[in-house]
XYZ file of C-alpha atoms in Angstrom:
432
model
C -44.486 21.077 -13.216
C -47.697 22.215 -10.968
C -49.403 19.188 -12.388
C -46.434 17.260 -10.676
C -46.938 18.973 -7.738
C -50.415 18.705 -7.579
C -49.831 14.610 -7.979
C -47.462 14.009 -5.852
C -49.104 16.117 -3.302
C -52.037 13.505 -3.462
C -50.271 10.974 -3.485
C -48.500 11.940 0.100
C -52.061 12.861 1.418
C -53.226 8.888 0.549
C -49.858 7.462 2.306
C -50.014 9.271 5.278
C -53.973 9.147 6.127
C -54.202 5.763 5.433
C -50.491 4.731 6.830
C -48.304 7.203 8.117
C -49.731 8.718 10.784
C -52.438 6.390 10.724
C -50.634 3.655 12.317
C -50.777 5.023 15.698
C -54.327 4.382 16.185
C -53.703 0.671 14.478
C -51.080 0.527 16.855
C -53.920 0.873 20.348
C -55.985 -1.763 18.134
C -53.813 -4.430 17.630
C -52.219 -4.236 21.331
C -56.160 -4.529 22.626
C -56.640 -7.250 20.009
C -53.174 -9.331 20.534
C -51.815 -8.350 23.468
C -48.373 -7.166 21.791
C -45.894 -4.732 23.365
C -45.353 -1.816 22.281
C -41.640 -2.530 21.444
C -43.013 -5.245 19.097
C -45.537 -2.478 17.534
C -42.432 0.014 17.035
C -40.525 -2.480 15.619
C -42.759 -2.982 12.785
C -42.347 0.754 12.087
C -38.667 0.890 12.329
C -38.875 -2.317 10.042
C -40.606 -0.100 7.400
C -37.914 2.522 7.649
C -34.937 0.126 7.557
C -36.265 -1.244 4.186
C -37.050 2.318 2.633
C -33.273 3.394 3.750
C -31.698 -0.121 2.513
C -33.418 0.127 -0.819
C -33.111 4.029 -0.937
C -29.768 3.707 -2.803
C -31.461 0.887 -5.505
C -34.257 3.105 -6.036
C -32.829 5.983 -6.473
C -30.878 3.983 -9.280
C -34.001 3.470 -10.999
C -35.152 6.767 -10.413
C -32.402 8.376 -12.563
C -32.902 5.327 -15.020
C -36.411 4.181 -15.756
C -38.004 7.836 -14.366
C -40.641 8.562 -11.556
C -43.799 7.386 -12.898
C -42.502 3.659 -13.524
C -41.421 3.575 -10.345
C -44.003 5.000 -8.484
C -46.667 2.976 -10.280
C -45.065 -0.142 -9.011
C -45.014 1.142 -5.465
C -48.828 1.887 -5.644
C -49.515 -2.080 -6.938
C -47.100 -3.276 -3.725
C -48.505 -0.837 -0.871
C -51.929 -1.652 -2.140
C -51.316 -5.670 -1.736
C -49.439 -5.492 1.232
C -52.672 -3.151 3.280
C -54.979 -6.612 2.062
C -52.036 -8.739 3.143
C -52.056 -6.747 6.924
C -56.210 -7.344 6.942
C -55.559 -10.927 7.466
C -52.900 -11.184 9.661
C -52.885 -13.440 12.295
C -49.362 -13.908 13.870
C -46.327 -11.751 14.583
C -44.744 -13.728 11.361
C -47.324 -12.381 9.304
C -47.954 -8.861 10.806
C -43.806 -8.136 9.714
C -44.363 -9.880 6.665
C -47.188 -7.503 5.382
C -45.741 -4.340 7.158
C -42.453 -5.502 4.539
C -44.369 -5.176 1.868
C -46.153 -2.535 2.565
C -42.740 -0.812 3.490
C -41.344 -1.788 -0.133
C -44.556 -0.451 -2.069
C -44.590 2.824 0.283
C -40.987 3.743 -0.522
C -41.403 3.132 -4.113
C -44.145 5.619 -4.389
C -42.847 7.869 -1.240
C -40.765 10.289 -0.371
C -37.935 10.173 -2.461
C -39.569 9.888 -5.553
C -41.844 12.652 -5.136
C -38.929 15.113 -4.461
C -36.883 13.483 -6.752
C -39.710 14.524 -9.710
C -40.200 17.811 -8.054
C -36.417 19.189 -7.898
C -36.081 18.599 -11.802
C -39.078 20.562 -12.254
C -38.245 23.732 -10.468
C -35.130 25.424 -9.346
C -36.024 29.240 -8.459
C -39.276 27.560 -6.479
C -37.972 24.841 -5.140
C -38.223 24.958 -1.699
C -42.364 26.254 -2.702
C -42.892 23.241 -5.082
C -41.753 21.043 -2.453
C -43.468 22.368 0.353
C -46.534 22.299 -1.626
C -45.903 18.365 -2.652
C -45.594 18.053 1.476
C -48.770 19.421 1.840
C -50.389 16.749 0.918
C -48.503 14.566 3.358
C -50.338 17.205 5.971
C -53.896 16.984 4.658
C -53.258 13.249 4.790
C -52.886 13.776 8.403
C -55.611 15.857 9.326
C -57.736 12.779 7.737
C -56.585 10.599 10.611
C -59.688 11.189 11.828
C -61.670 9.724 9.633
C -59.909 6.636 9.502
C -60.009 6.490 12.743
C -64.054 6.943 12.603
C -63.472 3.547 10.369
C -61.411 1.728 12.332
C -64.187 2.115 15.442
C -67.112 1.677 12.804
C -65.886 -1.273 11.032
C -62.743 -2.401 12.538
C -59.143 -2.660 11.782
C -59.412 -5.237 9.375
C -61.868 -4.349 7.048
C -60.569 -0.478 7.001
C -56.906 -1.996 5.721
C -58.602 -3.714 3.025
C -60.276 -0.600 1.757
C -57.521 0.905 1.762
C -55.546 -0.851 -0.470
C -58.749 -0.471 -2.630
C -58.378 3.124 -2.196
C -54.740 3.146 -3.284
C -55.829 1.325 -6.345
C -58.748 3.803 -7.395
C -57.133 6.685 -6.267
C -52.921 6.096 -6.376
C -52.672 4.741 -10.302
C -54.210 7.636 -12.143
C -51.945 10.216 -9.783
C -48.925 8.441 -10.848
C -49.951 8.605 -14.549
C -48.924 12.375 -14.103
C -45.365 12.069 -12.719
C -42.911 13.103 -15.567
C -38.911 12.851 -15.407
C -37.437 15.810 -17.190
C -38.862 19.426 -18.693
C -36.794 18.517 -21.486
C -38.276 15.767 -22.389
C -41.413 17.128 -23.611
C -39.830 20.508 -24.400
C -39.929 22.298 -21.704
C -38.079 24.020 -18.902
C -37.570 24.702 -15.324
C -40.044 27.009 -13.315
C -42.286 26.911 -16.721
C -39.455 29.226 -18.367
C -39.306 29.080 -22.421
C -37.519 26.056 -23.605
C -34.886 26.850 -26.219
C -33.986 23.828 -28.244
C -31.128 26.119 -29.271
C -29.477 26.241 -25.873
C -29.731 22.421 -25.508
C -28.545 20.856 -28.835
C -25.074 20.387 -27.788
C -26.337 18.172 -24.756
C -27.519 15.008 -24.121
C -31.244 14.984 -23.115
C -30.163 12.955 -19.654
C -28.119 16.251 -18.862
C -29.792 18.874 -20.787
C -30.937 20.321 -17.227
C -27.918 20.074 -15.577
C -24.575 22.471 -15.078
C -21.029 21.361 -14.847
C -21.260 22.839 -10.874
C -23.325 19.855 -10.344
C -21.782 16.789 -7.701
C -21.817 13.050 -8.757
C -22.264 10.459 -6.099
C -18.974 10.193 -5.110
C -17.875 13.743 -5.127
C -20.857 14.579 -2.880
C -19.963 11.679 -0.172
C -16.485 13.325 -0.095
C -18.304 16.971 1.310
C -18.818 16.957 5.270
C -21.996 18.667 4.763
C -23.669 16.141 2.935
C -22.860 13.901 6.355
C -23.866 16.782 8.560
C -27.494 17.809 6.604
C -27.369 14.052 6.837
C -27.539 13.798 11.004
C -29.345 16.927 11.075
C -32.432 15.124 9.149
C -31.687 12.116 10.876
C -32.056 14.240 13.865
C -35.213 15.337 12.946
C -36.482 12.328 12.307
C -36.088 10.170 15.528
C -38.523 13.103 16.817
C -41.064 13.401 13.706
C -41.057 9.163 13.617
C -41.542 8.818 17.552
C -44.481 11.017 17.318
C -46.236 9.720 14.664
C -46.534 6.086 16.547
C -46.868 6.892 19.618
C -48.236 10.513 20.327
C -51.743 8.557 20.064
C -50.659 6.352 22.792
C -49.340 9.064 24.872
C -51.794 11.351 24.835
C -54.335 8.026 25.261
C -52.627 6.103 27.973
C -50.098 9.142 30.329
C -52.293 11.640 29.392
C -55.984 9.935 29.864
C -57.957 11.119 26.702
C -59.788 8.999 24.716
C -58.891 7.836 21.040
C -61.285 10.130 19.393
C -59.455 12.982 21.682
C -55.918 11.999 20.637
C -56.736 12.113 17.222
C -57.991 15.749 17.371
C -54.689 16.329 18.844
C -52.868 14.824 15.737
C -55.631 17.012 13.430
C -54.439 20.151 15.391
C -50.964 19.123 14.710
C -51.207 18.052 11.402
C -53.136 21.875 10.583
C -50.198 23.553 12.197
C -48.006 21.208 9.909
C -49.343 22.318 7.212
C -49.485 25.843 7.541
C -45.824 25.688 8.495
C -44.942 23.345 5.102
C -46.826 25.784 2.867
C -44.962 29.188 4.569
C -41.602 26.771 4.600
C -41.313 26.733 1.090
C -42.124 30.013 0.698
C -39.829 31.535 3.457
C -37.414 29.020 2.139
C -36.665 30.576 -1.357
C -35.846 34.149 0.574
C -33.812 33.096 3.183
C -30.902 30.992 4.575
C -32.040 27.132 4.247
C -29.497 25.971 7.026
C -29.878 28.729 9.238
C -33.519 28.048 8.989
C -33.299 24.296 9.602
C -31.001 25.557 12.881
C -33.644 27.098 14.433
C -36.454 24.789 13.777
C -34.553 21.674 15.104
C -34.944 24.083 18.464
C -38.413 24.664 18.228
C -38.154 20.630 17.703
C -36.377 20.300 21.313
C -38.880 22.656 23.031
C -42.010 21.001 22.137
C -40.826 17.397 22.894
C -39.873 18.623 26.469
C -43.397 20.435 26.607
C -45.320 17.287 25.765
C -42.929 15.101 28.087
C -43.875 16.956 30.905
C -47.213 17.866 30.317
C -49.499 18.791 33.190
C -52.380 20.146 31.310
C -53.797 21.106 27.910
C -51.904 24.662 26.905
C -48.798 22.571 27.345
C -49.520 19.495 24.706
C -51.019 23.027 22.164
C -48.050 24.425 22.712
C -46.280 21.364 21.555
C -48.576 20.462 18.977
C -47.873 24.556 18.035
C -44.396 24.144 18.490
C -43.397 20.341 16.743
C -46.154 21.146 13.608
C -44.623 24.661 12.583
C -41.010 22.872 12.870
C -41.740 19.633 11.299
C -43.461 22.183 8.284
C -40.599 24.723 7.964
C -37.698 21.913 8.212
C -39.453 19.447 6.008
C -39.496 20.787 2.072
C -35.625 22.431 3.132
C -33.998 18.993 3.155
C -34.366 18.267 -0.522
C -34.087 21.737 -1.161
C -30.958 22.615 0.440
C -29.209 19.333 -1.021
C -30.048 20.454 -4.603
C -28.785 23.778 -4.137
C -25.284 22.445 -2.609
C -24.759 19.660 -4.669
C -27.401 19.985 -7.997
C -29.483 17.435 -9.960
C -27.746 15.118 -12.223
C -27.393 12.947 -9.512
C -29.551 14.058 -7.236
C -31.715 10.294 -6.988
C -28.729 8.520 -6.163
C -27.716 11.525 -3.722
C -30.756 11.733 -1.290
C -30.956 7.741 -1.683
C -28.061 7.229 -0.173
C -28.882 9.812 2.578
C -31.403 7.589 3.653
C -29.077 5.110 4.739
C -28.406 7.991 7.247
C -31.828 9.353 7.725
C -33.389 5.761 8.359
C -31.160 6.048 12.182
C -33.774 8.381 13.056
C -36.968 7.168 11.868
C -35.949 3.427 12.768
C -34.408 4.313 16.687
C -37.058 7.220 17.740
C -39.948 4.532 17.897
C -37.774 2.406 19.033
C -36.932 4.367 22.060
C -40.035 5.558 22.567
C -41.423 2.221 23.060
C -38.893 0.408 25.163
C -38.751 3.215 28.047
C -42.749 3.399 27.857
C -42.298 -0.996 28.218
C -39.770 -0.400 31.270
C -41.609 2.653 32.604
C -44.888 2.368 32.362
C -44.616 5.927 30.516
C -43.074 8.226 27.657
C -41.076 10.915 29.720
C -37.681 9.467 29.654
C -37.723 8.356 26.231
C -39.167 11.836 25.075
C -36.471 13.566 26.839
C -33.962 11.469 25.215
C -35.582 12.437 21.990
C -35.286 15.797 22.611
C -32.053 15.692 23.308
C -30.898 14.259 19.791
C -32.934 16.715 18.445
C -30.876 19.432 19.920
C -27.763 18.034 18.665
C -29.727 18.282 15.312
C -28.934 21.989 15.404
C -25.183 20.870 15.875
C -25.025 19.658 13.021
C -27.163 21.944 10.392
C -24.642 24.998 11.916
C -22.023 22.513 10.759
C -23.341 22.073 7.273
C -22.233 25.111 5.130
C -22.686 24.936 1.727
C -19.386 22.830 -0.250
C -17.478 24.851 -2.713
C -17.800 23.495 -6.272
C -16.389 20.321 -7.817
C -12.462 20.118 -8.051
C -13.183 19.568 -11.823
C -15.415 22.500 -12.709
C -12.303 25.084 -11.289
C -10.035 23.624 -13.906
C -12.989 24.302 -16.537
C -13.445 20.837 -17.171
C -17.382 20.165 -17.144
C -19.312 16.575 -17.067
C -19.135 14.464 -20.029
C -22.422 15.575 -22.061
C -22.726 18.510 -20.414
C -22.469 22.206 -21.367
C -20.861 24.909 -18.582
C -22.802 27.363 -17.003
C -20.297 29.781 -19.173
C -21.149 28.537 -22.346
C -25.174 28.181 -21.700
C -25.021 31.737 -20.998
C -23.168 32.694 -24.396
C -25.430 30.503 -26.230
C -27.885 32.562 -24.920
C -26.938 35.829 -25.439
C -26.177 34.960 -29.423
C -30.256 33.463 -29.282
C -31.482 37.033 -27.545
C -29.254 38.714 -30.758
């Protein structure tokens, strides 16, 4: 399971140095080189979360079918072709076009499919083994820097190329590691001793799960599943805005240069990380929700310090504030949705979250970049932002955790399945 961890960790830390947060330097390149708006520039972002939320539900299909490592093998292939497909753009046309496939490859191999592989593997360290899978999304960050030390050496251009080379080299052997269930190779949860005993009455698909677990359906039917929902959406329209344009901000209504902006980003991305390795840690002890409350506030604050920024402290307080949020929320939104609602369906669950989530990460770019067309600056949009982002806090308070399935009161457990009941007297005849 730390293997796991360990790849999918990597596997963040390539997407996000060479994409994620990446793109907001591309983003001051290509409106020197072609003139575009920023509106255009966000668009291509929200583009790439529309098609990760659209095909969320498919792939998280395939997930629970075909396993993590098929998937995410594919999704290395596609990113890497679509980063030499964005070298040679020329046109709007093809600038969407290779952002599309780069969208499809980075979702394969993103996100969802790292947690996905994670939450199988662990259930007393969850919220740890995910934070430590985000952590790689936050060293990825604090490499920013060096790509952007490419993209002034060498270009735009060539530095997309080599990175689709990099996701080759680098991306294919990490995915080699990803495995579906413990069961499947005879293990267990946490690393706890597998007993074939206490799994011979069920089907290796289910082996892991309890009859307290949610399908699809039954899940949809909870309000908190719609309310964790908004809250990450929430989130989102805040973490999004801020990874396209914070460069641009801090560049063009704050007056630093690139190479200062992206120290900013570093400084954030450290603070991200400290807070996504304490997260997971603090997030096995206390109350998830009540957790996620309070950081969608510390979410608010810092947007409204780095709107109205007069001097340095303020955009370090921000960059305090927004990194030790982004950290804390971050590996307690797959966390919390396994604890309410389990694992058996747990792909198809979170995929069709993102149909919800994607409002966020497709409209807070968005925003962002039509008030700073209109304006001539971010304040307004950033205040808007920060606004959502307090009704964010709405909506975790809302999100209490569902009693269990109707079914599992009248003893009746999933099809395959054993009950938590009868796992436990299997288990106390093995101890005998």
């Amino acid at each position: 399971g730390w293997w796991i961890v360990v790849a999918g960790a990597g596997v963040q830390l390539l997407q996000n140095a060479l994409l994620g947060q990446a793109y907001g330097a591309y983003v001051v390149l290509l409106r020197e080189e072609f003139g575009w708006s920023t509106t255009f520039l966000s668009g291509a972002s929200a583009l790439r979360e529309a098609e990760t939320g659209v095909t969320g539900v498919f792939q998280g299909l395939l997930l629970d079918r075909l396993g993590p490592r098929r998937v995410a093998r594919a999704g290395v292939v596609i990113l890497a072709i679509g980063f030499m497909l964005f070298s040679r753009v020329q046109s709007p046309l093809q600038f969407y076009a290779a952002f599309s496939v780069m969208s499809i490859g980075g979702s394969m191999v993103g996100y969802l499919t790292m947690t996905f592989t994670v939450v199988h593997w662990f259930e007393r360290r969850r919220a740890t083994a995910i934070s430590l899978t985000s952590a790689g999304f936050a060293v990825g960050g604090m490499l920013v820097p060096v790509v952007v030390i490419f993209l002034e050496t060498f270009g735009w251009r060539p530095t997309a190329f080599f990175s689709g080379v990099v996701m080759l080299v680098i991306g294919l052997p990490l995915t080699q590691l990803l495995r579906h269930r413990p069961a499947d190779m005879g293990l267990a949860p946490d690393g706890d001793p597998y007993d074939a005993r206490l799994h011979s009455h069920a089907s290796t698909a289910a082996s892991a799960a309890t009859s307290a677990d949610f399908t699809l359906k039954e899940a949809m039917r909870e309000p908190s599943f719609w309310w964790i929902s908004f809250g990450h959406a929430s989130a989102l329209f805040v973490v999004s805005a801020m990874n396209v344009h914070l460069v641009s901000h801090l560049k063009e209504s704050q007056g630093y240069s690139l190479g200062q902006a992206s120290a900013v980003v570093l400084l954030m991305t450290l603070i991200f990380l400290i807070g996504t390795v304490s997260g997971g840690i603090i997030g096995d002890r206390v109350n998830k929700r009540l957790l996620a409350v309070g950081c969608m506030a510390m979410h608010t604050a810092g947007l409204l310090l780095l709107s109205h920024a007069i001097n340095l402290p303020m955009i370090i307080a921000f960059t305090v504030l927004h990194g030790l949020a982004w950290g804390w929320r971050g590996p307690q939104m797959a966390a919390i949705r396994a604890e309410y609602f389990g694992r058996t369906a747990f792909g198809r669950i979170l995929g069709v979250s993102n149909m919800v989530i994607i409002i966020g990460t497709i409209a807070g770019p968005l925003i962002a970049g039509y008030v700073y067309d209109q304006t001539g600056n971010y304040r307004v949009g950033f205040d808007i932002l920060a606004a959502i982002a307090a009704a964010g806090s709405i909506f975790f308070i809302l999100a209490k955790k569902p009693p269990p399935p109707a079914r599992t009161v009248r003893n009746q457990p999933v099809e395959g399945e054993l009950t938590t009941r009868s796992l436990e007297t299997l288990q106390r005849g093995a101890d005998a």
